[in-house]
Amino acid sequence: ATGLGSAFSAAQTSSVVGGKQKAVTFNKLMVNTGRDFNPDTGHFRCRIPGAYYFSFSVGKFPSKLLSVILVKNGEEVQAIAYDDYRRIGRKVQSQSVMISLKEMDTVWLLLQQNPQYAVYSNAGPYITFSGYLVYPKLQPTSYLSNHLSSPGLYYPDCPPQAEPQSTGQEAEQPQSAFSVARTSTFMGQSDGHHNKPPLTFDVEYVNIGDHFNKTSGLFTCHFPGVYFFAFTVGKHPRKAVSVKLMTGSGQVQAMVFDEDTSKRREMQSQSLMLQLNRGETVWLYSQQDKRYAVYSNQGRYTTFSGFLVYPSAETTADRTGL
């Protein structure tokens, strides 16, 4: 039966050394709404097309390198969790991204096939993987009358008085979501300017409503409400990292920081929810002076996502004026 949603959250309580297997698999399943996730293969298969938010955390094995990539279908890279600090210690790296999926698209975590790499876990667990459907893609009505994959959109057997409802609640609900990545490094320049220019992005996974401008790096709120934001930034070898989530005229809401300037690449993550008003802007600011940098490459270390979780009550009425 087609479920109303799709969500999974899984954990792995054992370590895996690279080379033995390609995908991170899971031995503990907390949630599997719609049964779209297979813990034994580690594969999530899309049943309901739409925009999905994925997040994962992986433990770094002592004295090994860490490299785990979220991939789609074959091996299309979406984003990476990476740490090349070979010290004895254990730690955890996280990454998240929102992507648009079609029916039968498959998403999984790719391990580096090399014994220098490993992921660490124990009963902790250090390794987790979650994903859920944030916004189902609205299908043309004719399609839906044959496949009732999305709830409440179109019921051919409904009595005539239900006709106005045939567009469904989801069509009425305002939608706003973006997810972007950088594929190049940003270096602080120290040119003494006092404004806080946003970090810009060159890869766009999702931009529902077109409320994020990757050239300016600014997200502008069109529908007042509660938004969830998450970002991950790569640390450049020999540079510190300091990135702040800013709103309005430069209010800091949350930040990541790492002042370790030893020669290594790793990453820092942060997430939070904000109540936004129409016209408010949100962006990431990376410290400008030369000691700081944000690292990325085609592996996509640096990502930024946000989406509307709960629209404010007045939004629906407001929308007519948009």
PDB file of C-alpha atoms in Angstrom:
ATOM      1  CA  ALA A   1       0.000   0.000   0.000  1.00  0.00           C
ATOM      2  CA  THR A   2       1.221   3.492  -0.698  1.00  0.00           C
ATOM      3  CA  GLY A   3       1.999   5.228   2.554  1.00  0.00           C
ATOM      4  CA  LEU A   4       1.323   8.879   3.213  1.00  0.00           C
ATOM      5  CA  GLY A   5       4.961   9.749   3.680  1.00  0.00           C
ATOM      6  CA  SER A   6       8.480   8.473   3.572  1.00  0.00           C
ATOM      7  CA  ALA A   7      11.004   8.685   6.393  1.00  0.00           C
ATOM      8  CA  PHE A   8      13.823   6.560   7.745  1.00  0.00           C
ATOM      9  CA  SER A   9      16.444   6.735  10.432  1.00  0.00           C
ATOM     10  CA  ALA A  10      19.036   4.009  10.894  1.00  0.00           C
ATOM     11  CA  ALA A  11      22.221   3.376  12.846  1.00  0.00           C
ATOM     12  CA  GLN A  12      25.222   1.091  12.543  1.00  0.00           C
ATOM     13  CA  THR A  13      26.905  -0.142  15.730  1.00  0.00           C
ATOM     14  CA  SER A  14      29.938  -1.781  14.069  1.00  0.00           C
ATOM     15  CA  SER A  15      32.971  -0.316  12.339  1.00  0.00           C
ATOM     16  CA  VAL A  16      33.699  -0.932   8.672  1.00  0.00           C
ATOM     17  CA  VAL A  17      37.133  -0.811   7.057  1.00  0.00           C
ATOM     18  CA  GLY A  18      37.213   0.408   3.444  1.00  0.00           C
ATOM     19  CA  GLY A  19      37.655  -2.104   0.646  1.00  0.00           C
ATOM     20  CA  LYS A  20      35.301  -4.794   1.899  1.00  0.00           C
ATOM     21  CA  GLN A  21      32.026  -3.150   0.909  1.00  0.00           C
ATOM     22  CA  LYS A  22      30.845  -0.217  -1.146  1.00  0.00           C
ATOM     23  CA  ALA A  23      27.818   1.031   0.781  1.00  0.00           C
ATOM     24  CA  VAL A  24      27.441   1.756   4.485  1.00  0.00           C
ATOM     25  CA  THR A  25      24.871  -0.747   5.758  1.00  0.00           C
ATOM     26  CA  PHE A  26      22.834  -0.573   8.963  1.00  0.00           C
ATOM     27  CA  ASN A  27      21.950  -2.970  11.767  1.00  0.00           C
ATOM     28  CA  LYS A  28      19.547  -0.794  13.733  1.00  0.00           C
ATOM     29  CA  LEU A  29      16.375   0.750  12.331  1.00  0.00           C
ATOM     30  CA  MET A  30      14.568   3.393  14.395  1.00  0.00           C
ATOM     31  CA  VAL A  31      12.113   4.601  11.745  1.00  0.00           C
ATOM     32  CA  ASN A  32      11.131   3.259   8.322  1.00  0.00           C
ATOM     33  CA  THR A  33       7.861   4.907   7.323  1.00  0.00           C
ATOM     34  CA  GLY A  34       6.826   3.603   3.918  1.00  0.00           C
ATOM     35  CA  ARG A  35       9.571   0.957   4.052  1.00  0.00           C
ATOM     36  CA  ASP A  36      11.613   2.738   1.414  1.00  0.00           C
ATOM     37  CA  PHE A  37      14.928   2.085   3.171  1.00  0.00           C
ATOM     38  CA  ASN A  38      16.723  -1.259   3.133  1.00  0.00           C
ATOM     39  CA  PRO A  39      19.190  -1.420   6.060  1.00  0.00           C
ATOM     40  CA  ASP A  40      20.918  -4.549   4.698  1.00  0.00           C
ATOM     41  CA  THR A  41      21.948  -2.826   1.453  1.00  0.00           C
ATOM     42  CA  GLY A  42      21.985   0.704   2.920  1.00  0.00           C
ATOM     43  CA  HIS A  43      19.879   1.860  -0.034  1.00  0.00           C
ATOM     44  CA  PHE A  44      16.936   4.259   0.124  1.00  0.00           C
ATOM     45  CA  ARG A  45      14.644   3.867  -2.884  1.00  0.00           C
ATOM     46  CA  CYS A  46      12.258   6.689  -3.724  1.00  0.00           C
ATOM     47  CA  ARG A  47       8.581   5.718  -3.975  1.00  0.00           C
ATOM     48  CA  ILE A  48       6.993   9.171  -3.714  1.00  0.00           C
ATOM     49  CA  PRO A  49       8.683  11.762  -5.974  1.00  0.00           C
ATOM     50  CA  GLY A  50       9.606  15.031  -4.267  1.00  0.00           C
ATOM     51  CA  ALA A  51      12.177  16.948  -2.263  1.00  0.00           C
ATOM     52  CA  TYR A  52      13.948  14.890   0.428  1.00  0.00           C
ATOM     53  CA  TYR A  53      16.228  16.002   3.246  1.00  0.00           C
ATOM     54  CA  PHE A  54      19.071  13.580   4.088  1.00  0.00           C
ATOM     55  CA  SER A  55      21.544  13.796   6.939  1.00  0.00           C
ATOM     56  CA  PHE A  56      24.268  11.446   8.091  1.00  0.00           C
ATOM     57  CA  SER A  57      26.973  11.244  10.738  1.00  0.00           C
ATOM     58  CA  VAL A  58      29.949   8.907  10.620  1.00  0.00           C
ATOM     59  CA  GLY A  59      32.636   8.073  13.138  1.00  0.00           C
ATOM     60  CA  LYS A  60      36.311   8.421  12.272  1.00  0.00           C
ATOM     61  CA  PHE A  61      38.319   5.280  12.971  1.00  0.00           C
ATOM     62  CA  PRO A  62      41.550   5.831  14.982  1.00  0.00           C
ATOM     63  CA  SER A  63      44.590   6.265  12.672  1.00  0.00           C
ATOM     64  CA  LYS A  64      42.456   5.927   9.515  1.00  0.00           C
ATOM     65  CA  LEU A  65      41.093   8.465   7.051  1.00  0.00           C
ATOM     66  CA  LEU A  66      37.368   9.149   6.789  1.00  0.00           C
ATOM     67  CA  SER A  67      35.553   9.693   3.495  1.00  0.00           C
ATOM     68  CA  VAL A  68      31.862   8.919   3.077  1.00  0.00           C
ATOM     69  CA  ILE A  69      29.880  10.318   0.157  1.00  0.00           C
ATOM     70  CA  LEU A  70      26.120  10.619  -0.172  1.00  0.00           C
ATOM     71  CA  VAL A  71      25.427   9.399  -3.708  1.00  0.00           C
ATOM     72  CA  LYS A  72      22.391   9.112  -5.934  1.00  0.00           C
ATOM     73  CA  ASN A  73      21.728   6.232  -8.329  1.00  0.00           C
ATOM     74  CA  GLY A  74      25.050   5.173  -9.911  1.00  0.00           C
ATOM     75  CA  GLU A  75      27.562   7.245  -8.046  1.00  0.00           C
ATOM     76  CA  GLU A  76      26.433  10.828  -8.588  1.00  0.00           C
ATOM     77  CA  VAL A  77      28.123  12.727  -5.750  1.00  0.00           C
ATOM     78  CA  GLN A  78      25.748  14.816  -3.631  1.00  0.00           C
ATOM     79  CA  ALA A  79      27.933  15.706  -0.618  1.00  0.00           C
ATOM     80  CA  ILE A  80      30.828  14.351   1.446  1.00  0.00           C
ATOM     81  CA  ALA A  81      31.822  13.825   5.075  1.00  0.00           C
ATOM     82  CA  TYR A  82      35.611  13.866   5.249  1.00  0.00           C
ATOM     83  CA  ASP A  83      38.427  13.935   7.788  1.00  0.00           C
ATOM     84  CA  ASP A  84      42.076  13.248   7.016  1.00  0.00           C
ATOM     85  CA  TYR A  85      43.447  13.626  10.538  1.00  0.00           C
ATOM     86  CA  ARG A  86      45.319  10.366  11.072  1.00  0.00           C
ATOM     87  CA  ARG A  87      45.685  10.683  14.831  1.00  0.00           C
ATOM     88  CA  ILE A  88      44.620   7.966  17.262  1.00  0.00           C
ATOM     89  CA  GLY A  89      41.442   9.777  18.361  1.00  0.00           C
ATOM     90  CA  ARG A  90      37.840   9.005  17.483  1.00  0.00           C
ATOM     91  CA  LYS A  91      35.416  11.677  16.375  1.00  0.00           C
ATOM     92  CA  VAL A  92      32.279  12.195  14.321  1.00  0.00           C
ATOM     93  CA  GLN A  93      31.673  14.153  11.111  1.00  0.00           C
ATOM     94  CA  SER A  94      28.258  15.118   9.752  1.00  0.00           C
ATOM     95  CA  GLN A  95      26.729  16.286   6.510  1.00  0.00           C
ATOM     96  CA  SER A  96      23.247  17.043   5.196  1.00  0.00           C
ATOM     97  CA  VAL A  97      21.614  18.037   1.947  1.00  0.00           C
ATOM     98  CA  MET A  98      18.175  18.258   0.377  1.00  0.00           C
ATOM     99  CA  ILE A  99      17.698  16.700  -3.042  1.00  0.00           C
ATOM    100  CA  SER A 100      14.918  16.228  -5.538  1.00  0.00           C
ATOM    101  CA  LEU A 101      14.094  12.585  -6.289  1.00  0.00           C
ATOM    102  CA  LYS A 102      12.082  10.811  -8.962  1.00  0.00           C
ATOM    103  CA  GLU A 103      10.368   7.481  -8.451  1.00  0.00           C
ATOM    104  CA  MET A 104      12.928   4.628  -8.179  1.00  0.00           C
ATOM    105  CA  ASP A 105      15.896   6.978  -7.587  1.00  0.00           C
ATOM    106  CA  THR A 106      18.276   5.389  -5.081  1.00  0.00           C
ATOM    107  CA  VAL A 107      20.314   7.199  -2.418  1.00  0.00           C
ATOM    108  CA  TRP A 108      23.063   5.609  -0.314  1.00  0.00           C
ATOM    109  CA  LEU A 109      26.364   6.266   1.471  1.00  0.00           C
ATOM    110  CA  LEU A 110      29.473   5.348  -0.492  1.00  0.00           C
ATOM    111  CA  LEU A 111      32.595   4.161   1.338  1.00  0.00           C
ATOM    112  CA  GLN A 112      36.088   4.711  -0.051  1.00  0.00           C
ATOM    113  CA  GLN A 113      37.203   1.317  -1.350  1.00  0.00           C
ATOM    114  CA  ASN A 114      40.586   1.470   0.282  1.00  0.00           C
ATOM    115  CA  PRO A 115      41.844   0.031   3.595  1.00  0.00           C
ATOM    116  CA  GLN A 116      43.390   3.409   4.519  1.00  0.00           C
ATOM    117  CA  TYR A 117      39.781   4.547   5.028  1.00  0.00           C
ATOM    118  CA  ALA A 118      37.333   3.336   7.646  1.00  0.00           C
ATOM    119  CA  VAL A 119      34.205   4.325   9.533  1.00  0.00           C
ATOM    120  CA  TYR A 120      34.065   3.769  13.266  1.00  0.00           C
ATOM    121  CA  SER A 121      31.117   2.853  15.440  1.00  0.00           C
ATOM    122  CA  ASN A 122      30.144   0.960  18.566  1.00  0.00           C
ATOM    123  CA  ALA A 123      26.988   0.721  20.640  1.00  0.00           C
ATOM    124  CA  GLY A 124      27.235   4.540  20.853  1.00  0.00           C
ATOM    125  CA  PRO A 125      26.289   4.512  17.906  1.00  0.00           C
ATOM    126  CA  TYR A 126      28.571   6.828  15.951  1.00  0.00           C
ATOM    127  CA  ILE A 127      27.055   6.116  12.528  1.00  0.00           C
ATOM    128  CA  THR A 128      23.533   7.310  11.663  1.00  0.00           C
ATOM    129  CA  PHE A 129      21.650   7.993   8.442  1.00  0.00           C
ATOM    130  CA  SER A 130      18.257   9.690   8.133  1.00  0.00           C
ATOM    131  CA  GLY A 131      16.061  10.982   5.358  1.00  0.00           C
ATOM    132  CA  TYR A 132      12.531  12.148   4.873  1.00  0.00           C
ATOM    133  CA  LEU A 133      10.154  13.561   2.299  1.00  0.00           C
ATOM    134  CA  VAL A 134       9.725  17.279   2.999  1.00  0.00           C
ATOM    135  CA  TYR A 135       7.603  18.245  -0.026  1.00  0.00           C
ATOM    136  CA  PRO A 136       5.961  15.684  -2.309  1.00  0.00           C
ATOM    137  CA  LYS A 137       6.036  16.702  -5.946  1.00  0.00           C
ATOM    138  CA  LEU A 138       2.552  17.654  -7.098  1.00  0.00           C
ATOM    139  CA  GLN A 139       1.620  15.425 -10.016  1.00  0.00           C
ATOM    140  CA  PRO A 140      -0.804  16.350 -12.792  1.00  0.00           C
ATOM    141  CA  THR A 141      -4.330  15.338 -11.739  1.00  0.00           C
ATOM    142  CA  SER A 142      -4.734  12.847 -14.578  1.00  0.00           C
ATOM    143  CA  TYR A 143      -1.704  10.959 -13.342  1.00  0.00           C
ATOM    144  CA  LEU A 144      -2.943  10.957  -9.774  1.00  0.00           C
ATOM    145  CA  SER A 145      -6.340   9.557 -10.573  1.00  0.00           C
ATOM    146  CA  ASN A 146      -4.580   6.317 -11.503  1.00  0.00           C
ATOM    147  CA  HIS A 147      -1.848   6.400  -8.875  1.00  0.00           C
ATOM    148  CA  LEU A 148      -2.963   7.739  -5.517  1.00  0.00           C
ATOM    149  CA  SER A 149       0.606   8.131  -4.356  1.00  0.00           C
ATOM    150  CA  SER A 150       0.109  11.512  -2.705  1.00  0.00           C
ATOM    151  CA  PRO A 151      -2.617  11.853  -0.087  1.00  0.00           C
ATOM    152  CA  GLY A 152      -5.563  14.185  -0.405  1.00  0.00           C
ATOM    153  CA  LEU A 153      -4.760  15.462  -3.869  1.00  0.00           C
ATOM    154  CA  TYR A 154      -7.413  13.860  -6.033  1.00  0.00           C
ATOM    155  CA  TYR A 155     -10.007  11.243  -5.317  1.00  0.00           C
ATOM    156  CA  PRO A 156     -12.026  10.231  -8.387  1.00  0.00           C
ATOM    157  CA  ASP A 157     -14.758   8.693  -6.190  1.00  0.00           C
ATOM    158  CA  CYS A 158     -15.372  11.754  -4.048  1.00  0.00           C
ATOM    159  CA  PRO A 159     -18.856  13.269  -4.106  1.00  0.00           C
ATOM    160  CA  PRO A 160     -19.120  16.444  -6.225  1.00  0.00           C
ATOM    161  CA  GLN A 161     -19.180  18.786  -3.236  1.00  0.00           C
ATOM    162  CA  ALA A 162     -15.567  17.757  -2.529  1.00  0.00           C
ATOM    163  CA  GLU A 163     -14.559  19.162  -5.913  1.00  0.00           C
ATOM    164  CA  PRO A 164     -12.861  22.370  -4.611  1.00  0.00           C
ATOM    165  CA  GLN A 165     -10.665  20.090  -2.508  1.00  0.00           C
ATOM    166  CA  SER A 166      -9.322  18.238  -5.535  1.00  0.00           C
ATOM    167  CA  THR A 167      -6.269  20.494  -5.586  1.00  0.00           C
ATOM    168  CA  GLY A 168      -5.562  19.246  -2.076  1.00  0.00           C
ATOM    169  CA  GLN A 169      -4.138  20.822   1.034  1.00  0.00           C
ATOM    170  CA  GLU A 170      -0.584  20.415  -0.197  1.00  0.00           C
ATOM    171  CA  ALA A 171      -1.180  22.681  -3.152  1.00  0.00           C
ATOM    172  CA  GLU A 172      -2.511  25.297  -0.740  1.00  0.00           C
ATOM    173  CA  GLN A 173       0.407  24.983   1.672  1.00  0.00           C
ATOM    174  CA  PRO A 174       3.178  27.431   0.865  1.00  0.00           C
ATOM    175  CA  GLN A 175       6.429  25.666   0.012  1.00  0.00           C
ATOM    176  CA  SER A 176       9.913  27.086   0.308  1.00  0.00           C
ATOM    177  CA  ALA A 177      13.120  25.068   0.275  1.00  0.00           C
ATOM    178  CA  PHE A 178      16.685  25.373  -0.935  1.00  0.00           C
ATOM    179  CA  SER A 179      19.807  23.275  -0.818  1.00  0.00           C
ATOM    180  CA  VAL A 180      23.102  24.379  -2.334  1.00  0.00           C
ATOM    181  CA  ALA A 181      26.789  23.480  -2.330  1.00  0.00           C
ATOM    182  CA  ARG A 182      30.160  24.986  -3.186  1.00  0.00           C
ATOM    183  CA  THR A 183      32.714  23.153  -5.299  1.00  0.00           C
ATOM    184  CA  SER A 184      35.570  25.592  -4.671  1.00  0.00           C
ATOM    185  CA  THR A 185      37.428  27.060  -1.717  1.00  0.00           C
ATOM    186  CA  PHE A 186      36.727  30.508  -0.293  1.00  0.00           C
ATOM    187  CA  MET A 187      39.802  32.267   1.180  1.00  0.00           C
ATOM    188  CA  GLY A 188      39.592  35.214   3.556  1.00  0.00           C
ATOM    189  CA  GLN A 189      41.261  38.274   1.998  1.00  0.00           C
ATOM    190  CA  SER A 190      41.533  40.772   4.840  1.00  0.00           C
ATOM    191  CA  ASP A 191      40.664  43.773   2.717  1.00  0.00           C
ATOM    192  CA  GLY A 192      39.285  45.582   5.728  1.00  0.00           C
ATOM    193  CA  HIS A 193      35.637  45.884   4.677  1.00  0.00           C
ATOM    194  CA  HIS A 194      33.193  46.062   7.528  1.00  0.00           C
ATOM    195  CA  ASN A 195      30.143  44.604   5.867  1.00  0.00           C
ATOM    196  CA  LYS A 196      29.514  40.854   6.029  1.00  0.00           C
ATOM    197  CA  PRO A 197      29.310  39.543   2.452  1.00  0.00           C
ATOM    198  CA  PRO A 198      27.456  36.230   2.098  1.00  0.00           C
ATOM    199  CA  LEU A 199      29.197  33.023   1.090  1.00  0.00           C
ATOM    200  CA  THR A 200      28.046  32.217  -2.458  1.00  0.00           C
ATOM    201  CA  PHE A 201      27.315  28.821  -4.021  1.00  0.00           C
ATOM    202  CA  ASP A 202      27.606  27.213  -7.452  1.00  0.00           C
ATOM    203  CA  VAL A 203      25.580  23.989  -7.127  1.00  0.00           C
ATOM    204  CA  GLU A 204      21.829  24.037  -6.634  1.00  0.00           C
ATOM    205  CA  TYR A 205      20.109  20.789  -5.591  1.00  0.00           C
ATOM    206  CA  VAL A 206      16.705  22.229  -4.770  1.00  0.00           C
ATOM    207  CA  ASN A 207      15.262  25.749  -4.970  1.00  0.00           C
ATOM    208  CA  ILE A 208      11.503  25.464  -4.474  1.00  0.00           C
ATOM    209  CA  GLY A 209       9.946  28.902  -4.884  1.00  0.00           C
ATOM    210  CA  ASP A 210      13.263  30.333  -6.097  1.00  0.00           C
ATOM    211  CA  HIS A 211      13.782  32.083  -2.759  1.00  0.00           C
ATOM    212  CA  PHE A 212      17.549  31.442  -2.627  1.00  0.00           C
ATOM    213  CA  ASN A 213      19.921  33.344  -4.907  1.00  0.00           C
ATOM    214  CA  LYS A 214      23.172  31.399  -5.204  1.00  0.00           C
ATOM    215  CA  THR A 215      24.960  34.307  -6.892  1.00  0.00           C
ATOM    216  CA  SER A 216      24.296  36.651  -3.971  1.00  0.00           C
ATOM    217  CA  GLY A 217      24.197  33.836  -1.373  1.00  0.00           C
ATOM    218  CA  LEU A 218      20.978  35.274   0.089  1.00  0.00           C
ATOM    219  CA  PHE A 219      17.810  33.431   1.083  1.00  0.00           C
ATOM    220  CA  THR A 220      14.801  35.762   1.217  1.00  0.00           C
ATOM    221  CA  CYS A 221      11.714  34.738   3.174  1.00  0.00           C
ATOM    222  CA  HIS A 222       8.491  34.954   1.103  1.00  0.00           C
ATOM    223  CA  PHE A 223       6.251  32.976   3.458  1.00  0.00           C
ATOM    224  CA  PRO A 224       6.445  33.933   7.156  1.00  0.00           C
ATOM    225  CA  GLY A 225       6.924  30.951   9.464  1.00  0.00           C
ATOM    226  CA  VAL A 226       9.365  28.589  11.111  1.00  0.00           C
ATOM    227  CA  TYR A 227      12.300  27.495   8.937  1.00  0.00           C
ATOM    228  CA  PHE A 228      14.913  24.804   9.502  1.00  0.00           C
ATOM    229  CA  PHE A 229      18.482  25.598   8.385  1.00  0.00           C
ATOM    230  CA  ALA A 230      21.546  23.350   8.290  1.00  0.00           C
ATOM    231  CA  PHE A 231      25.046  23.981   7.004  1.00  0.00           C
ATOM    232  CA  THR A 232      28.343  22.135   6.822  1.00  0.00           C
ATOM    233  CA  VAL A 233      31.659  23.756   5.943  1.00  0.00           C
ATOM    234  CA  GLY A 234      35.008  22.235   5.080  1.00  0.00           C
ATOM    235  CA  LYS A 235      38.135  23.279   6.966  1.00  0.00           C
ATOM    236  CA  HIS A 236      41.079  24.190   4.764  1.00  0.00           C
ATOM    237  CA  PRO A 237      44.530  22.773   5.590  1.00  0.00           C
ATOM    238  CA  ARG A 238      46.503  25.253   7.745  1.00  0.00           C
ATOM    239  CA  LYS A 239      43.546  27.650   8.044  1.00  0.00           C
ATOM    240  CA  ALA A 240      40.970  28.188  10.752  1.00  0.00           C
ATOM    241  CA  VAL A 241      37.257  28.151   9.964  1.00  0.00           C
ATOM    242  CA  SER A 242      34.605  30.530  11.284  1.00  0.00           C
ATOM    243  CA  VAL A 243      31.216  30.644   9.561  1.00  0.00           C
ATOM    244  CA  LYS A 244      28.115  32.321  10.945  1.00  0.00           C
ATOM    245  CA  LEU A 245      24.469  32.033   9.991  1.00  0.00           C
ATOM    246  CA  MET A 246      23.258  35.634   9.739  1.00  0.00           C
ATOM    247  CA  THR A 247      19.858  37.279   9.479  1.00  0.00           C
ATOM    248  CA  GLY A 248      18.508  40.775   8.910  1.00  0.00           C
ATOM    249  CA  SER A 249      21.137  43.471   9.112  1.00  0.00           C
ATOM    250  CA  GLY A 250      23.820  41.092  10.374  1.00  0.00           C
ATOM    251  CA  GLN A 251      22.504  39.350  13.502  1.00  0.00           C
ATOM    252  CA  VAL A 252      24.419  36.130  14.218  1.00  0.00           C
ATOM    253  CA  GLN A 253      22.080  33.173  14.857  1.00  0.00           C
ATOM    254  CA  ALA A 254      24.533  30.243  15.021  1.00  0.00           C
ATOM    255  CA  MET A 255      28.080  29.465  14.028  1.00  0.00           C
ATOM    256  CA  VAL A 256      30.733  26.836  13.441  1.00  0.00           C
ATOM    257  CA  PHE A 257      34.299  27.384  14.520  1.00  0.00           C
ATOM    258  CA  ASP A 258      37.594  25.506  14.397  1.00  0.00           C
ATOM    259  CA  GLU A 259      40.830  27.352  15.116  1.00  0.00           C
ATOM    260  CA  ASP A 260      43.074  24.345  14.604  1.00  0.00           C
ATOM    261  CA  THR A 261      45.505  25.367  11.853  1.00  0.00           C
ATOM    262  CA  SER A 262      47.281  22.004  11.541  1.00  0.00           C
ATOM    263  CA  LYS A 263      47.525  20.662   8.018  1.00  0.00           C
ATOM    264  CA  ARG A 264      44.305  18.716   7.632  1.00  0.00           C
ATOM    265  CA  ARG A 265      40.892  18.747   6.078  1.00  0.00           C
ATOM    266  CA  GLU A 266      37.759  18.069   8.054  1.00  0.00           C
ATOM    267  CA  MET A 267      34.415  19.741   8.528  1.00  0.00           C
ATOM    268  CA  GLN A 268      32.031  21.407  10.939  1.00  0.00           C
ATOM    269  CA  SER A 269      28.218  21.325  10.954  1.00  0.00           C
ATOM    270  CA  GLN A 270      25.454  23.353  12.539  1.00  0.00           C
ATOM    271  CA  SER A 271      21.661  23.509  12.336  1.00  0.00           C
ATOM    272  CA  LEU A 272      18.777  25.408  13.896  1.00  0.00           C
ATOM    273  CA  MET A 273      15.248  26.717  13.370  1.00  0.00           C
ATOM    274  CA  LEU A 274      14.309  30.364  12.982  1.00  0.00           C
ATOM    275  CA  GLN A 275      11.026  32.233  12.963  1.00  0.00           C
ATOM    276  CA  LEU A 276      11.157  34.485   9.892  1.00  0.00           C
ATOM    277  CA  ASN A 277       9.027  37.362   8.657  1.00  0.00           C
ATOM    278  CA  ARG A 278       8.348  38.158   5.031  1.00  0.00           C
ATOM    279  CA  GLY A 279      11.344  39.847   3.387  1.00  0.00           C
ATOM    280  CA  GLU A 280      13.867  38.744   6.031  1.00  0.00           C
ATOM    281  CA  THR A 281      17.153  37.473   4.637  1.00  0.00           C
ATOM    282  CA  VAL A 282      19.379  34.630   5.808  1.00  0.00           C
ATOM    283  CA  TRP A 283      22.964  33.947   4.705  1.00  0.00           C
ATOM    284  CA  LEU A 284      26.287  32.431   5.695  1.00  0.00           C
ATOM    285  CA  TYR A 285      29.214  34.685   6.482  1.00  0.00           C
ATOM    286  CA  SER A 286      32.771  33.369   6.481  1.00  0.00           C
ATOM    287  CA  GLN A 287      35.354  35.315   8.504  1.00  0.00           C
ATOM    288  CA  GLN A 288      37.179  37.544   6.023  1.00  0.00           C
ATOM    289  CA  ASP A 289      40.738  37.770   7.289  1.00  0.00           C
ATOM    290  CA  LYS A 290      43.587  35.656   5.930  1.00  0.00           C
ATOM    291  CA  ARG A 291      43.673  33.187   8.807  1.00  0.00           C
ATOM    292  CA  TYR A 292      40.288  31.811   7.751  1.00  0.00           C
ATOM    293  CA  ALA A 293      39.016  29.790   4.805  1.00  0.00           C
ATOM    294  CA  VAL A 294      36.180  27.504   3.782  1.00  0.00           C
ATOM    295  CA  TYR A 295      37.324  24.425   1.894  1.00  0.00           C
ATOM    296  CA  SER A 296      35.459  22.576  -0.830  1.00  0.00           C
ATOM    297  CA  ASN A 297      35.982  20.713  -4.092  1.00  0.00           C
ATOM    298  CA  GLN A 298      33.920  18.468  -6.401  1.00  0.00           C
ATOM    299  CA  GLY A 299      33.261  16.256  -3.361  1.00  0.00           C
ATOM    300  CA  ARG A 300      31.071  19.107  -2.060  1.00  0.00           C
ATOM    301  CA  TYR A 301      32.256  19.597   1.507  1.00  0.00           C
ATOM    302  CA  THR A 302      30.390  22.865   1.931  1.00  0.00           C
ATOM    303  CA  THR A 303      26.576  22.736   1.866  1.00  0.00           C
ATOM    304  CA  PHE A 304      23.683  24.941   2.995  1.00  0.00           C
ATOM    305  CA  SER A 305      20.017  23.929   3.205  1.00  0.00           C
ATOM    306  CA  GLY A 306      16.823  25.436   4.528  1.00  0.00           C
ATOM    307  CA  PHE A 307      13.102  24.805   4.302  1.00  0.00           C
ATOM    308  CA  LEU A 308       9.785  26.026   5.641  1.00  0.00           C
ATOM    309  CA  VAL A 309       8.577  23.719   8.426  1.00  0.00           C
ATOM    310  CA  TYR A 310       5.486  25.572   9.703  1.00  0.00           C
ATOM    311  CA  PRO A 311       3.983  28.507   7.847  1.00  0.00           C
ATOM    312  CA  SER A 312       2.509  31.255  10.045  1.00  0.00           C
ATOM    313  CA  ALA A 313      -1.290  31.293  10.239  1.00  0.00           C
ATOM    314  CA  GLU A 314      -1.627  34.463   8.186  1.00  0.00           C
ATOM    315  CA  THR A 315       0.455  33.109   5.308  1.00  0.00           C
ATOM    316  CA  THR A 316      -2.331  31.538   3.263  1.00  0.00           C
ATOM    317  CA  ALA A 317      -4.348  34.753   3.274  1.00  0.00           C
ATOM    318  CA  ASP A 318      -1.212  36.769   2.480  1.00  0.00           C
ATOM    319  CA  ARG A 319      -0.318  34.644  -0.505  1.00  0.00           C
ATOM    320  CA  THR A 320      -3.103  36.061  -2.649  1.00  0.00           C
ATOM    321  CA  GLY A 321      -1.312  39.401  -2.536  1.00  0.00           C
ATOM    322  CA  LEU A 322       1.999  37.949  -3.734  1.00  0.00           C
TER     323      LEU A 322
END
